[in-house]
Each structure stands twice: as C-alpha cells, then as structure tokens.
XYZ file of C-alpha atoms in Angstrom:
67
model
C -0.002 0.002 0.019
C 1.283 3.430 -0.897
C 2.041 5.833 1.946
C 0.479 9.291 1.765
C 2.513 12.279 2.890
C 1.798 15.993 2.874
C 4.247 18.259 1.009
C 3.876 22.022 0.706
C 2.988 23.185 -2.791
C 6.040 25.501 -3.036
C 8.353 22.567 -2.241
C 6.944 20.548 -5.114
C 7.279 23.499 -7.440
C 10.890 24.051 -6.427
C 11.660 20.340 -6.994
C 10.093 20.486 -10.478
C 12.042 23.644 -11.360
C 15.290 21.805 -10.540
C 14.621 18.941 -12.925
C 16.002 18.817 -16.483
C 13.507 19.532 -19.242
C 13.434 15.958 -20.574
C 12.491 14.642 -17.100
C 9.697 17.222 -16.875
C 8.383 16.228 -20.308
C 8.272 12.620 -19.180
C 6.448 13.465 -15.928
C 3.864 15.700 -17.587
C 3.287 13.143 -20.336
C 2.625 10.400 -17.789
C 0.414 12.569 -15.604
C -1.579 14.461 -18.255
C -1.598 12.129 -21.220
C -0.886 8.505 -20.377
C -2.881 8.362 -17.092
C -6.106 9.467 -18.833
C -7.680 6.306 -20.146
C -10.605 7.978 -21.863
C -10.250 8.160 -25.680
C -9.035 11.392 -27.175
C -11.445 13.370 -29.268
C -10.323 14.099 -32.856
C -9.529 17.659 -31.767
C -7.492 16.540 -28.769
C -5.502 14.059 -30.829
C -4.774 16.658 -33.516
C -3.640 19.141 -30.841
C -1.409 16.521 -29.184
C 0.248 15.567 -32.469
C 0.764 19.242 -33.355
C 2.369 19.872 -29.907
C 4.699 16.863 -30.349
C 5.822 18.128 -33.780
C 6.443 21.615 -32.355
C 8.455 20.093 -29.496
C 10.538 17.985 -31.887
C 11.303 21.115 -33.982
C 12.337 22.992 -30.854
C 9.358 25.382 -31.110
C 8.789 25.570 -27.376
C 9.158 27.899 -24.427
C 12.125 26.910 -22.324
C 11.527 25.810 -18.771
C 13.992 28.504 -17.616
C 11.712 31.183 -19.147
C 8.770 29.862 -17.118
C 10.629 30.016 -13.846
C-alpha cells in the first residue's frame, strides 16, 4: 500500500524547477496524457500531435523562461 505524505506546494514547485527539461516532459506526459484512459477526441489528438511536432522542432518555451 502506498504511503500518503503532505508536501507544501512550493516545495513541489521548487523540486520540479530543478529537474532537467526531458525529465519534466516525461512526468507531464505520464500525468496528463498517459494516465487518462478515456479516448481522445479528434480535436485533442490533432492538438497533441501538433504539440509533439512543435516540440521535436524546438518550437517551445524553455523551462527556464517559465521560472
């Protein structure tokens, strides 16, 4: 059984800011995309594919700029 602990929000944010971008992409993909088992709508799938292409081309905002 998993143990539940309380962590202040700002601590989580600081931990995320310290991670390399590729690690963040993996985390966000698992949390926001892979964990949702409902089928994507046509619009959602098109948006996701577009975002992946933009990411592969380097057309993204750097994590440093978001800090």
